[in-house]
Amino acid sequence: MSERRVRTLDAPARFVTKDMVMCVVVLAVIALVAGVLLGLVNWLTYVDPAAAVAEQVAEHYGVDPSLVSSAEDRAMSAPGASSTVDAAYVVSREGETLAYAYLVSGAGAYKGTVQFIFYVTRGGRIEGTEVYASSETAGIGSKVLTKDNLARLVGLDLGAITDYGDVGSSAVRDEGVYITGATYTSKSLVNAVRALAYAFAAASGEVTT
């Protein structure tokens, strides 16, 4: 009698009730439905970055988005530089190139990088600059990114730029877009321009890639 009792204590019974099984099934169904809904929301809200930039370029030039095409062969970044040319676009009509646009990430900002869209003439002059993405906080640094300051780049001949490396904290003070007290953000803009200059020169065969 006592021996049978010991065996019972050593091997306790495991009870799996119908309610427990139902709970597991319900939780599994909830997880599955939640996953499907999340995937559906992501699919519905997804915005293709390349297409978004192309539309912005088309809006800038007042043309149909179909006239703006990707130009991956022009999206080249200078070796050793921190800033990158993320994408390039060509605006054309009936086979004739009207202008170019570049999405550039300028390194050296207070919070990492600032993305700019540069609009460039066929001859290699900047005719417009817009901030595409920035995490810079409001303050002195944001003055670098204002339309008035960016407008100082209009007419800049990219061919006149031959230094494609990162600008230093002292050298940036000599740049026309420098804002006193906003060294980091100013460096980001200047570095982006240098990256742009390299990409344009490389596509034109003026520098070796």
Short mmCIF file of C-alpha atoms in Angstrom, two decimals:
data_model
loop_
_atom_site.label_atom_id
_atom_site.label_comp_id
_atom_site.label_asym_id
_atom_site.label_seq_id
_atom_site.Cartn_x
_atom_site.Cartn_y
_atom_site.Cartn_z
CA MET A 1 0.00 0.00 0.00
CA SER A 2 2.73 2.43 0.99
CA GLU A 3 4.80 1.42 -2.03
CA ARG A 4 1.97 2.28 -4.41
CA ARG A 5 1.60 5.68 -2.73
CA VAL A 6 5.30 6.46 -3.20
CA ARG A 7 5.09 5.74 -6.90
CA THR A 8 2.17 8.12 -7.18
CA LEU A 9 4.11 10.93 -5.51
CA ASP A 10 7.20 10.40 -7.67
CA ALA A 11 5.25 10.57 -10.93
CA PRO A 12 2.59 13.23 -10.61
CA ALA A 13 -0.11 13.16 -13.24
CA ARG A 14 -0.20 15.88 -15.91
CA PHE A 15 -3.64 17.17 -16.71
CA VAL A 16 -4.38 18.73 -20.11
CA THR A 17 -7.91 19.99 -20.13
CA LYS A 18 -10.07 20.98 -23.05
CA ASP A 19 -10.04 24.60 -21.83
CA MET A 20 -6.23 24.71 -21.91
CA VAL A 21 -6.15 23.43 -25.47
CA MET A 22 -8.71 26.03 -26.52
CA CYS A 23 -6.63 28.82 -24.92
CA VAL A 24 -3.57 27.75 -26.89
CA VAL A 25 -5.56 27.60 -30.11
CA VAL A 26 -7.13 31.02 -29.52
CA LEU A 27 -3.73 32.62 -28.78
CA ALA A 28 -2.27 31.06 -31.93
CA VAL A 29 -5.14 32.39 -34.04
CA ILE A 30 -4.78 35.88 -32.52
CA ALA A 31 -1.04 35.90 -33.26
CA LEU A 32 -1.67 34.77 -36.83
CA VAL A 33 -4.34 37.39 -37.47
CA ALA A 34 -2.18 40.13 -35.91
CA GLY A 35 0.73 39.15 -38.15
CA VAL A 36 -1.43 39.21 -41.27
CA LEU A 37 -2.91 42.60 -40.36
CA LEU A 38 0.52 44.07 -39.64
CA GLY A 39 1.81 42.84 -42.97
CA LEU A 40 -1.23 44.28 -44.74
CA VAL A 41 -0.78 47.68 -43.07
CA ASN A 42 2.92 47.77 -43.99
CA TRP A 43 2.06 46.88 -47.59
CA LEU A 44 -0.63 49.55 -47.83
CA THR A 45 1.50 52.30 -46.25
CA TYR A 46 4.83 51.45 -47.92
CA VAL A 47 6.31 54.27 -49.97
CA ASP A 48 9.09 53.50 -52.41
CA PRO A 49 11.86 56.02 -51.53
CA ALA A 50 13.15 56.13 -55.10
CA ALA A 51 9.68 56.81 -56.48
CA ALA A 52 9.05 59.47 -53.83
CA VAL A 53 12.22 61.35 -54.77
CA ALA A 54 11.42 61.03 -58.47
CA GLU A 55 8.01 62.59 -57.88
CA GLN A 56 9.61 65.44 -55.95
CA VAL A 57 12.04 66.01 -58.81
CA ALA A 58 9.18 66.03 -61.31
CA GLU A 59 7.31 68.55 -59.19
CA HIS A 60 10.38 70.80 -59.01
CA TYR A 61 10.71 70.91 -62.79
CA GLY A 62 6.99 70.95 -63.43
CA VAL A 63 7.05 67.84 -65.58
CA ASP A 64 5.25 64.51 -65.57
CA PRO A 65 6.94 61.88 -63.34
CA SER A 66 7.34 59.67 -66.41
CA LEU A 67 10.00 62.10 -67.64
CA VAL A 68 12.16 61.44 -64.56
CA SER A 69 14.19 58.24 -64.65
CA SER A 70 16.81 56.67 -62.43
CA ALA A 71 20.43 57.17 -63.47
CA GLU A 72 22.31 54.65 -61.35
CA ASP A 73 25.47 55.12 -63.40
CA ARG A 74 25.69 58.70 -62.11
CA ALA A 75 25.27 57.79 -58.42
CA MET A 76 28.95 57.50 -57.54
CA SER A 77 30.56 58.37 -54.21
CA ALA A 78 34.12 59.59 -53.68
CA PRO A 79 36.45 56.92 -52.27
CA GLY A 80 37.24 57.53 -48.61
CA ALA A 81 34.62 60.24 -48.15
CA SER A 82 31.92 59.91 -45.49
CA SER A 83 29.16 61.45 -47.58
CA THR A 84 27.39 59.38 -50.22
CA VAL A 85 25.40 59.90 -53.39
CA ASP A 86 22.41 57.66 -52.73
CA ALA A 87 20.60 58.10 -56.03
CA ALA A 88 20.71 60.06 -59.26
CA TYR A 89 17.99 60.98 -61.73
CA VAL A 90 17.82 62.39 -65.21
CA VAL A 91 15.01 64.60 -66.44
CA SER A 92 14.50 64.17 -70.16
CA ARG A 93 12.00 64.80 -72.91
CA GLU A 94 11.99 63.04 -76.28
CA GLY A 95 15.48 61.70 -75.67
CA GLU A 96 16.95 65.09 -74.75
CA THR A 97 18.39 65.57 -71.26
CA LEU A 98 16.94 68.60 -69.53
CA ALA A 99 18.59 68.37 -66.11
CA TYR A 100 19.84 66.07 -63.37
CA ALA A 101 18.91 65.51 -59.75
CA TYR A 102 20.87 63.84 -56.97
CA LEU A 103 19.92 62.50 -53.55
CA VAL A 104 22.97 62.98 -51.33
CA SER A 105 23.62 62.15 -47.67
CA GLY A 106 25.90 64.78 -46.18
CA ALA A 107 27.95 63.47 -43.27
CA GLY A 108 29.18 65.50 -40.31
CA ALA A 109 25.84 66.83 -39.06
CA TYR A 110 25.13 67.15 -35.36
CA LYS A 111 22.89 64.08 -35.57
CA GLY A 112 24.71 62.09 -38.22
CA THR A 113 23.67 62.95 -41.75
CA VAL A 114 21.30 65.22 -43.63
CA GLN A 115 19.84 64.15 -46.96
CA PHE A 116 19.62 66.75 -49.70
CA ILE A 117 18.17 66.77 -53.19
CA PHE A 118 20.33 68.79 -55.57
CA TYR A 119 18.99 69.98 -58.92
CA VAL A 120 21.76 70.36 -61.47
CA THR A 121 21.86 71.77 -64.99
CA ARG A 122 23.30 69.82 -67.89
CA GLY A 123 26.36 72.03 -67.65
CA GLY A 124 26.99 71.13 -64.02
CA ARG A 125 25.65 74.09 -62.08
CA ILE A 126 23.42 73.80 -59.05
CA GLU A 127 20.03 75.35 -59.74
CA GLY A 128 18.27 74.32 -56.55
CA THR A 129 18.67 72.47 -53.25
CA GLU A 130 16.10 70.95 -50.93
CA VAL A 131 16.35 69.12 -47.62
CA TYR A 132 14.89 65.65 -48.08
CA ALA A 133 15.47 64.21 -44.59
CA SER A 134 16.99 65.67 -41.44
CA SER A 135 17.09 64.93 -37.72
CA GLU A 136 18.74 68.21 -36.79
CA THR A 137 17.05 69.93 -33.86
CA ALA A 138 15.55 73.38 -34.11
CA GLY A 139 18.04 76.09 -33.31
CA ILE A 140 21.10 77.64 -34.88
CA GLY A 141 21.85 74.45 -36.83
CA SER A 142 18.50 74.59 -38.58
CA LYS A 143 19.43 77.98 -40.05
CA VAL A 144 21.87 76.18 -42.33
CA LEU A 145 18.96 74.30 -43.87
CA THR A 146 16.72 77.28 -44.58
CA LYS A 147 15.71 78.09 -48.15
CA ASP A 148 17.57 81.38 -47.99
CA ASN A 149 20.85 79.74 -47.04
CA LEU A 150 20.47 76.88 -49.51
CA ALA A 151 19.76 79.45 -52.23
CA ARG A 152 23.38 80.58 -51.90
CA LEU A 153 24.36 77.45 -53.78
CA VAL A 154 22.39 78.41 -56.89
CA GLY A 155 24.75 78.93 -59.80
CA LEU A 156 27.64 77.07 -58.16
CA ASP A 157 29.81 75.42 -60.80
CA LEU A 158 30.50 71.87 -59.66
CA GLY A 159 33.50 71.74 -61.95
CA ALA A 160 35.22 74.33 -59.77
CA ILE A 161 35.24 71.90 -56.83
CA THR A 162 38.22 69.55 -56.81
CA ASP A 163 38.42 68.61 -53.13
CA TYR A 164 36.05 65.71 -52.61
CA GLY A 165 37.08 64.81 -49.06
CA ASP A 166 35.37 65.72 -45.79
CA VAL A 167 35.64 69.38 -44.87
CA GLY A 168 37.29 70.28 -41.57
CA SER A 169 35.79 72.33 -38.76
CA SER A 170 38.11 75.23 -39.54
CA ALA A 171 37.90 75.09 -43.34
CA VAL A 172 34.10 75.08 -43.30
CA ARG A 173 34.14 78.63 -41.93
CA ASP A 174 35.37 79.84 -45.29
CA GLU A 175 32.38 78.40 -47.14
CA GLY A 176 29.57 80.66 -48.30
CA VAL A 177 26.87 78.53 -46.66
CA TYR A 178 28.55 78.48 -43.25
CA ILE A 179 26.42 79.72 -40.37
CA THR A 180 28.23 80.90 -37.25
CA GLY A 181 27.62 78.53 -34.37
CA ALA A 182 26.34 75.76 -36.64
CA THR A 183 29.59 74.10 -37.59
CA TYR A 184 28.28 70.53 -37.70
CA THR A 185 25.27 71.20 -39.90
CA SER A 186 27.35 73.47 -42.12
CA LYS A 187 29.87 70.65 -42.57
CA SER A 188 27.07 68.30 -43.58
CA LEU A 189 25.93 70.65 -46.34
CA VAL A 190 29.45 71.32 -47.63
CA ASN A 191 30.28 67.61 -47.56
CA ALA A 192 27.12 66.88 -49.53
CA VAL A 193 28.10 69.45 -52.17
CA ARG A 194 31.55 67.90 -52.45
CA ALA A 195 30.02 64.44 -52.87
CA LEU A 196 27.75 65.86 -55.57
CA ALA A 197 30.71 67.47 -57.34
CA TYR A 198 32.56 64.16 -57.40
CA ALA A 199 29.56 62.27 -58.78
CA PHE A 200 29.06 64.80 -61.57
CA ALA A 201 32.75 64.87 -62.45
CA ALA A 202 32.97 61.07 -62.41
CA ALA A 203 29.98 60.73 -64.72
CA SER A 204 31.58 63.26 -67.06
CA GLY A 205 34.85 61.33 -67.08
CA GLU A 206 36.74 64.16 -65.40
CA VAL A 207 37.90 62.01 -62.47
CA THR A 208 38.78 58.34 -62.22
CA THR A 209 36.31 56.21 -60.27
#
